Amino acid sequence: MVIRRALEEDAEAILDIYTPYVLNTAITFEYTPPTIKEMRSRIQERKEKYPFIVLEDEGKIVGYAYLSPFKKREAYDWSAETSIYLDSSLRGKGYGTVLLNALEKEAGKMNLLSLDACIAVPREESRYLTDQSRRFHEKRGYKTVAHFPFSGYKFGTWFDMIWMEKEIGEHTTTPKKVIWYGDVKNRV
């Protein structure tokens, strides 16, 4: 397995992973898959500030993960939102853990202190959404910090949304300055 930075040329493989989540699940609340151009733009817009990484197995991209700003105001710089997507046929085989561990390591190099995950949760499990993402994050030390009922409507059903958080550093009165990802040495 190889973890590396996503390139704009990876947009099609990334989109191949993401599209089934958009069309067949409530894991994402997007209704329409982005175009390849839009996916390239998503990769490009994170390039300097946040990691966008892919996991390759035998030369094939099998998953990807990235950080996004938690909020765009400076006081939030020490927090970031995580996103992880895997080839759906490979879920439950440890690839998500590999990606999340890599993302947390890169976040640590940036001096980030908190990672947050916005997770759709079912009111009742269905073919569109299970509670698997919440359980995955709980096993990795994330704790639920907010629950928003009836947040997303998709497939004729209302879904809740939770925020889960993991502190990866100490919150002091004088935190280290955040190093944006483009300036991190020894990054993926």
PDB file of C-alpha atoms in Angstrom:
ATOM      1  CA  MET A   1       0.000   0.000   0.000  1.00  0.00           C
ATOM      2  CA  VAL A   2       1.131   3.517  -0.792  1.00  0.00           C
ATOM      3  CA  ILE A   3      -0.244   6.759   0.638  1.00  0.00           C
ATOM      4  CA  ARG A   4       0.510   9.859  -1.394  1.00  0.00           C
ATOM      5  CA  ARG A   5      -0.831  13.307  -2.124  1.00  0.00           C
ATOM      6  CA  ALA A   6      -3.733  13.409  -4.537  1.00  0.00           C
ATOM      7  CA  LEU A   7      -2.996  14.870  -7.936  1.00  0.00           C
ATOM      8  CA  GLU A   8      -5.476  16.539 -10.242  1.00  0.00           C
ATOM      9  CA  GLU A   9      -4.947  13.568 -12.586  1.00  0.00           C
ATOM     10  CA  ASP A  10      -6.465  11.342  -9.854  1.00  0.00           C
ATOM     11  CA  ALA A  11      -9.840  13.083 -10.147  1.00  0.00           C
ATOM     12  CA  GLU A  12     -11.421  10.364 -12.295  1.00  0.00           C
ATOM     13  CA  ALA A  13     -10.380   7.519  -9.946  1.00  0.00           C
ATOM     14  CA  ILE A  14     -11.517   9.550  -6.927  1.00  0.00           C
ATOM     15  CA  LEU A  15     -14.819  10.281  -8.620  1.00  0.00           C
ATOM     16  CA  ASP A  16     -15.268   6.564  -9.362  1.00  0.00           C
ATOM     17  CA  ILE A  17     -15.058   5.950  -5.598  1.00  0.00           C
ATOM     18  CA  TYR A  18     -17.262   8.889  -4.596  1.00  0.00           C
ATOM     19  CA  THR A  19     -20.084   8.644  -7.153  1.00  0.00           C
ATOM     20  CA  PRO A  20     -21.740   5.497  -5.684  1.00  0.00           C
ATOM     21  CA  TYR A  21     -21.877   7.243  -2.288  1.00  0.00           C
ATOM     22  CA  VAL A  22     -23.705  10.177  -3.859  1.00  0.00           C
ATOM     23  CA  LEU A  23     -26.113   8.087  -5.942  1.00  0.00           C
ATOM     24  CA  ASN A  24     -26.821   5.207  -3.547  1.00  0.00           C
ATOM     25  CA  THR A  25     -26.281   6.372   0.024  1.00  0.00           C
ATOM     26  CA  ALA A  26     -26.978   9.146   2.492  1.00  0.00           C
ATOM     27  CA  ILE A  27     -23.347   9.091   3.642  1.00  0.00           C
ATOM     28  CA  THR A  28     -22.996  12.308   1.686  1.00  0.00           C
ATOM     29  CA  PHE A  29     -25.867  14.738   1.356  1.00  0.00           C
ATOM     30  CA  GLU A  30     -24.888  15.680  -2.200  1.00  0.00           C
ATOM     31  CA  TYR A  31     -27.588  14.682  -4.690  1.00  0.00           C
ATOM     32  CA  THR A  32     -25.529  14.936  -7.872  1.00  0.00           C
ATOM     33  CA  PRO A  33     -21.958  13.693  -8.312  1.00  0.00           C
ATOM     34  CA  PRO A  34     -19.441  16.403  -9.140  1.00  0.00           C
ATOM     35  CA  THR A  35     -17.927  16.496 -12.599  1.00  0.00           C
ATOM     36  CA  ILE A  36     -14.295  15.551 -13.161  1.00  0.00           C
ATOM     37  CA  LYS A  37     -13.557  19.284 -13.511  1.00  0.00           C
ATOM     38  CA  GLU A  38     -15.224  19.969 -10.144  1.00  0.00           C
ATOM     39  CA  MET A  39     -13.289  17.122  -8.487  1.00  0.00           C
ATOM     40  CA  ARG A  40     -10.016  18.474  -9.908  1.00  0.00           C
ATOM     41  CA  SER A  41     -10.949  21.832  -8.426  1.00  0.00           C
ATOM     42  CA  ARG A  42     -11.636  20.243  -5.007  1.00  0.00           C
ATOM     43  CA  ILE A  43      -8.185  18.655  -5.061  1.00  0.00           C
ATOM     44  CA  GLN A  44      -6.536  21.883  -6.230  1.00  0.00           C
ATOM     45  CA  GLU A  45      -8.240  24.145  -3.680  1.00  0.00           C
ATOM     46  CA  ARG A  46      -6.838  22.123  -0.746  1.00  0.00           C
ATOM     47  CA  LYS A  47      -3.322  21.851  -2.153  1.00  0.00           C
ATOM     48  CA  GLU A  48      -1.603  24.578  -0.133  1.00  0.00           C
ATOM     49  CA  LYS A  49      -3.501  24.554   3.150  1.00  0.00           C
ATOM     50  CA  TYR A  50      -4.711  20.997   3.784  1.00  0.00           C
ATOM     51  CA  PRO A  51      -3.775  17.425   2.884  1.00  0.00           C
ATOM     52  CA  PHE A  52      -5.737  15.534   0.253  1.00  0.00           C
ATOM     53  CA  ILE A  53      -4.320  12.016   0.122  1.00  0.00           C
ATOM     54  CA  VAL A  54      -5.004   8.809  -1.756  1.00  0.00           C
ATOM     55  CA  LEU A  55      -4.374   5.188  -0.790  1.00  0.00           C
ATOM     56  CA  GLU A  56      -3.113   2.934  -3.546  1.00  0.00           C
ATOM     57  CA  ASP A  57      -3.062  -0.835  -3.376  1.00  0.00           C
ATOM     58  CA  GLU A  58      -1.232  -2.599  -6.188  1.00  0.00           C
ATOM     59  CA  GLY A  59      -1.178   0.655  -8.158  1.00  0.00           C
ATOM     60  CA  LYS A  60      -4.933   1.276  -7.924  1.00  0.00           C
ATOM     61  CA  ILE A  61      -6.500   4.086  -5.883  1.00  0.00           C
ATOM     62  CA  VAL A  62      -8.757   2.337  -3.357  1.00  0.00           C
ATOM     63  CA  GLY A  63      -9.566   5.275  -1.094  1.00  0.00           C
ATOM     64  CA  TYR A  64      -8.931   8.910  -0.361  1.00  0.00           C
ATOM     65  CA  ALA A  65      -9.100  11.320   2.536  1.00  0.00           C
ATOM     66  CA  TYR A  66      -8.715  15.025   3.067  1.00  0.00           C
ATOM     67  CA  LEU A  67      -8.940  17.805   5.599  1.00  0.00           C
ATOM     68  CA  SER A  68     -11.034  20.926   5.199  1.00  0.00           C
ATOM     69  CA  PRO A  69     -11.267  24.036   7.318  1.00  0.00           C
ATOM     70  CA  PHE A  70     -13.631  23.591  10.253  1.00  0.00           C
ATOM     71  CA  LYS A  71     -14.558  27.253   9.786  1.00  0.00           C
ATOM     72  CA  LYS A  72     -12.794  29.922   7.764  1.00  0.00           C
ATOM     73  CA  ARG A  73     -12.055  32.401  10.567  1.00  0.00           C
ATOM     74  CA  GLU A  74      -8.528  32.471  12.020  1.00  0.00           C
ATOM     75  CA  ALA A  75      -9.559  31.430  15.534  1.00  0.00           C
ATOM     76  CA  TYR A  76     -10.582  28.038  14.100  1.00  0.00           C
ATOM     77  CA  ASP A  77      -7.219  27.365  12.407  1.00  0.00           C
ATOM     78  CA  TRP A  78      -6.271  24.630  14.922  1.00  0.00           C
ATOM     79  CA  SER A  79      -9.332  22.555  13.981  1.00  0.00           C
ATOM     80  CA  ALA A  80     -10.091  20.776  10.705  1.00  0.00           C
ATOM     81  CA  GLU A  81     -12.825  18.562   9.300  1.00  0.00           C
ATOM     82  CA  THR A  82     -11.951  15.055   8.112  1.00  0.00           C
ATOM     83  CA  SER A  83     -13.438  13.214   5.132  1.00  0.00           C
ATOM     84  CA  ILE A  84     -12.671   9.619   4.137  1.00  0.00           C
ATOM     85  CA  TYR A  85     -14.046   7.566   1.249  1.00  0.00           C
ATOM     86  CA  LEU A  86     -13.170   4.018   0.216  1.00  0.00           C
ATOM     87  CA  ASP A  87     -13.984   1.815  -2.720  1.00  0.00           C
ATOM     88  CA  SER A  88     -17.235   0.427  -1.295  1.00  0.00           C
ATOM     89  CA  SER A  89     -16.210  -3.169  -2.028  1.00  0.00           C
ATOM     90  CA  LEU A  90     -13.266  -2.745   0.366  1.00  0.00           C
ATOM     91  CA  ARG A  91     -15.050  -1.371   3.427  1.00  0.00           C
ATOM     92  CA  GLY A  92     -14.333  -3.224   6.661  1.00  0.00           C
ATOM     93  CA  LYS A  93     -10.848  -4.361   5.610  1.00  0.00           C
ATOM     94  CA  GLY A  94      -8.741  -1.791   7.467  1.00  0.00           C
ATOM     95  CA  TYR A  95      -8.190   0.688   4.640  1.00  0.00           C
ATOM     96  CA  GLY A  96     -10.202   3.387   6.419  1.00  0.00           C
ATOM     97  CA  THR A  97      -8.017   3.043   9.502  1.00  0.00           C
ATOM     98  CA  VAL A  98      -4.881   3.372   7.361  1.00  0.00           C
ATOM     99  CA  LEU A  99      -6.246   6.564   5.783  1.00  0.00           C
ATOM    100  CA  LEU A 100      -7.451   8.083   9.053  1.00  0.00           C
ATOM    101  CA  ASN A 101      -4.130   7.344  10.767  1.00  0.00           C
ATOM    102  CA  ALA A 102      -2.265   9.000   7.894  1.00  0.00           C
ATOM    103  CA  LEU A 103      -4.571  12.019   7.970  1.00  0.00           C
ATOM    104  CA  GLU A 104      -4.112  12.403  11.742  1.00  0.00           C
ATOM    105  CA  LYS A 105      -0.321  12.167  11.337  1.00  0.00           C
ATOM    106  CA  GLU A 106      -0.336  14.878   8.669  1.00  0.00           C
ATOM    107  CA  ALA A 107      -2.599  17.057  10.843  1.00  0.00           C
ATOM    108  CA  GLY A 108      -0.116  16.680  13.708  1.00  0.00           C
ATOM    109  CA  LYS A 109       2.700  17.948  11.465  1.00  0.00           C
ATOM    110  CA  MET A 110       0.560  21.041  10.866  1.00  0.00           C
ATOM    111  CA  ASN A 111       0.153  21.645  14.635  1.00  0.00           C
ATOM    112  CA  LEU A 112      -3.595  21.088  14.410  1.00  0.00           C
ATOM    113  CA  LEU A 113      -5.186  20.215  17.753  1.00  0.00           C
ATOM    114  CA  SER A 114      -8.707  18.969  16.960  1.00  0.00           C
ATOM    115  CA  LEU A 115     -10.136  16.910  14.140  1.00  0.00           C
ATOM    116  CA  ASP A 116     -13.860  16.876  13.509  1.00  0.00           C
ATOM    117  CA  ALA A 117     -16.005  14.532  11.456  1.00  0.00           C
ATOM    118  CA  CYS A 118     -19.454  15.483  10.191  1.00  0.00           C
ATOM    119  CA  ILE A 119     -21.334  12.193   9.993  1.00  0.00           C
ATOM    120  CA  ALA A 120     -24.799  11.355   8.715  1.00  0.00           C
ATOM    121  CA  VAL A 121     -26.527   8.980  11.111  1.00  0.00           C
ATOM    122  CA  PRO A 122     -29.733   7.093  10.530  1.00  0.00           C
ATOM    123  CA  ARG A 123     -32.821   7.408  12.666  1.00  0.00           C
ATOM    124  CA  GLU A 124     -33.226   3.778  11.624  1.00  0.00           C
ATOM    125  CA  GLU A 125     -30.619   1.801   9.631  1.00  0.00           C
ATOM    126  CA  SER A 126     -31.498   1.197   5.989  1.00  0.00           C
ATOM    127  CA  ARG A 127     -29.896   0.371   2.669  1.00  0.00           C
ATOM    128  CA  TYR A 128     -29.057   4.071   2.359  1.00  0.00           C
ATOM    129  CA  LEU A 129     -27.319   4.543   5.698  1.00  0.00           C
ATOM    130  CA  THR A 130     -26.061   2.463   8.596  1.00  0.00           C
ATOM    131  CA  ASP A 131     -24.367   3.538  11.804  1.00  0.00           C
ATOM    132  CA  GLN A 132     -21.018   2.180  10.587  1.00  0.00           C
ATOM    133  CA  SER A 133     -19.266   5.550  10.275  1.00  0.00           C
ATOM    134  CA  ARG A 134     -20.122   6.547  13.840  1.00  0.00           C
ATOM    135  CA  ARG A 135     -18.840   3.175  15.151  1.00  0.00           C
ATOM    136  CA  PHE A 136     -15.666   3.477  13.034  1.00  0.00           C
ATOM    137  CA  HIS A 137     -14.869   6.893  14.505  1.00  0.00           C
ATOM    138  CA  GLU A 138     -15.724   5.856  18.080  1.00  0.00           C
ATOM    139  CA  LYS A 139     -13.229   2.966  17.847  1.00  0.00           C
ATOM    140  CA  ARG A 140     -10.571   5.497  16.871  1.00  0.00           C
ATOM    141  CA  GLY A 141     -11.149   7.838  19.796  1.00  0.00           C
ATOM    142  CA  TYR A 142     -13.648  10.298  18.352  1.00  0.00           C
ATOM    143  CA  LYS A 143     -16.443  11.450  20.641  1.00  0.00           C
ATOM    144  CA  THR A 144     -19.847  12.827  19.682  1.00  0.00           C
ATOM    145  CA  VAL A 145     -19.941  16.539  20.494  1.00  0.00           C
ATOM    146  CA  ALA A 146     -23.138  17.572  18.683  1.00  0.00           C
ATOM    147  CA  HIS A 147     -26.276  15.926  17.323  1.00  0.00           C
ATOM    148  CA  PHE A 148     -28.568  17.641  14.830  1.00  0.00           C
ATOM    149  CA  PRO A 149     -31.839  15.814  14.176  1.00  0.00           C
ATOM    150  CA  PHE A 150     -33.517  15.882  10.755  1.00  0.00           C
ATOM    151  CA  SER A 151     -30.539  17.639   9.127  1.00  0.00           C
ATOM    152  CA  GLY A 152     -30.537  16.087   5.679  1.00  0.00           C
ATOM    153  CA  TYR A 153     -33.294  14.885   3.381  1.00  0.00           C
ATOM    154  CA  LYS A 154     -32.418  12.309   0.753  1.00  0.00           C
ATOM    155  CA  PHE A 155     -34.229   9.312  -0.779  1.00  0.00           C
ATOM    156  CA  GLY A 156     -37.501  10.429   0.795  1.00  0.00           C
ATOM    157  CA  THR A 157     -36.059  10.121   4.307  1.00  0.00           C
ATOM    158  CA  TRP A 158     -34.799  12.522   6.961  1.00  0.00           C
ATOM    159  CA  PHE A 159     -31.360  11.763   8.399  1.00  0.00           C
ATOM    160  CA  ASP A 160     -29.635  13.136  11.468  1.00  0.00           C
ATOM    161  CA  MET A 161     -26.144  14.545  11.473  1.00  0.00           C
ATOM    162  CA  ILE A 162     -23.576  14.404  14.244  1.00  0.00           C
ATOM    163  CA  TRP A 163     -20.217  16.024  14.773  1.00  0.00           C
ATOM    164  CA  MET A 164     -17.533  13.821  16.300  1.00  0.00           C
ATOM    165  CA  GLU A 165     -14.227  15.192  17.520  1.00  0.00           C
ATOM    166  CA  LYS A 166     -10.815  13.903  18.499  1.00  0.00           C
ATOM    167  CA  GLU A 167      -8.204  16.011  20.214  1.00  0.00           C
ATOM    168  CA  ILE A 168      -4.816  15.219  18.707  1.00  0.00           C
ATOM    169  CA  GLY A 169      -2.838  17.836  20.616  1.00  0.00           C
ATOM    170  CA  GLU A 170      -2.889  19.818  23.821  1.00  0.00           C
ATOM    171  CA  HIS A 171      -4.951  22.992  23.904  1.00  0.00           C
ATOM    172  CA  THR A 172      -2.688  25.495  25.654  1.00  0.00           C
ATOM    173  CA  THR A 173      -2.988  29.253  26.094  1.00  0.00           C
ATOM    174  CA  THR A 174      -0.146  29.678  23.589  1.00  0.00           C
ATOM    175  CA  PRO A 175      -0.604  27.032  20.885  1.00  0.00           C
ATOM    176  CA  LYS A 176       2.061  26.506  18.251  1.00  0.00           C
ATOM    177  CA  LYS A 177       1.399  28.362  15.032  1.00  0.00           C
ATOM    178  CA  VAL A 178      -0.416  26.312  12.403  1.00  0.00           C
ATOM    179  CA  ILE A 179       1.827  25.324   9.509  1.00  0.00           C
ATOM    180  CA  TRP A 180      -0.216  25.156   6.322  1.00  0.00           C
ATOM    181  CA  TYR A 181       0.232  21.914   4.459  1.00  0.00           C
ATOM    182  CA  GLY A 182       2.133  23.422   1.536  1.00  0.00           C
ATOM    183  CA  ASP A 183       4.837  24.481   4.026  1.00  0.00           C
ATOM    184  CA  VAL A 184       5.040  21.217   6.006  1.00  0.00           C
ATOM    185  CA  LYS A 185       8.349  19.419   5.617  1.00  0.00           C
ATOM    186  CA  ASN A 186       8.251  15.616   5.199  1.00  0.00           C
ATOM    187  CA  ARG A 187       4.590  15.570   4.231  1.00  0.00           C
ATOM    188  CA  VAL A 188       3.003  12.744   2.308  1.00  0.00           C
TER     189      VAL A 188
END
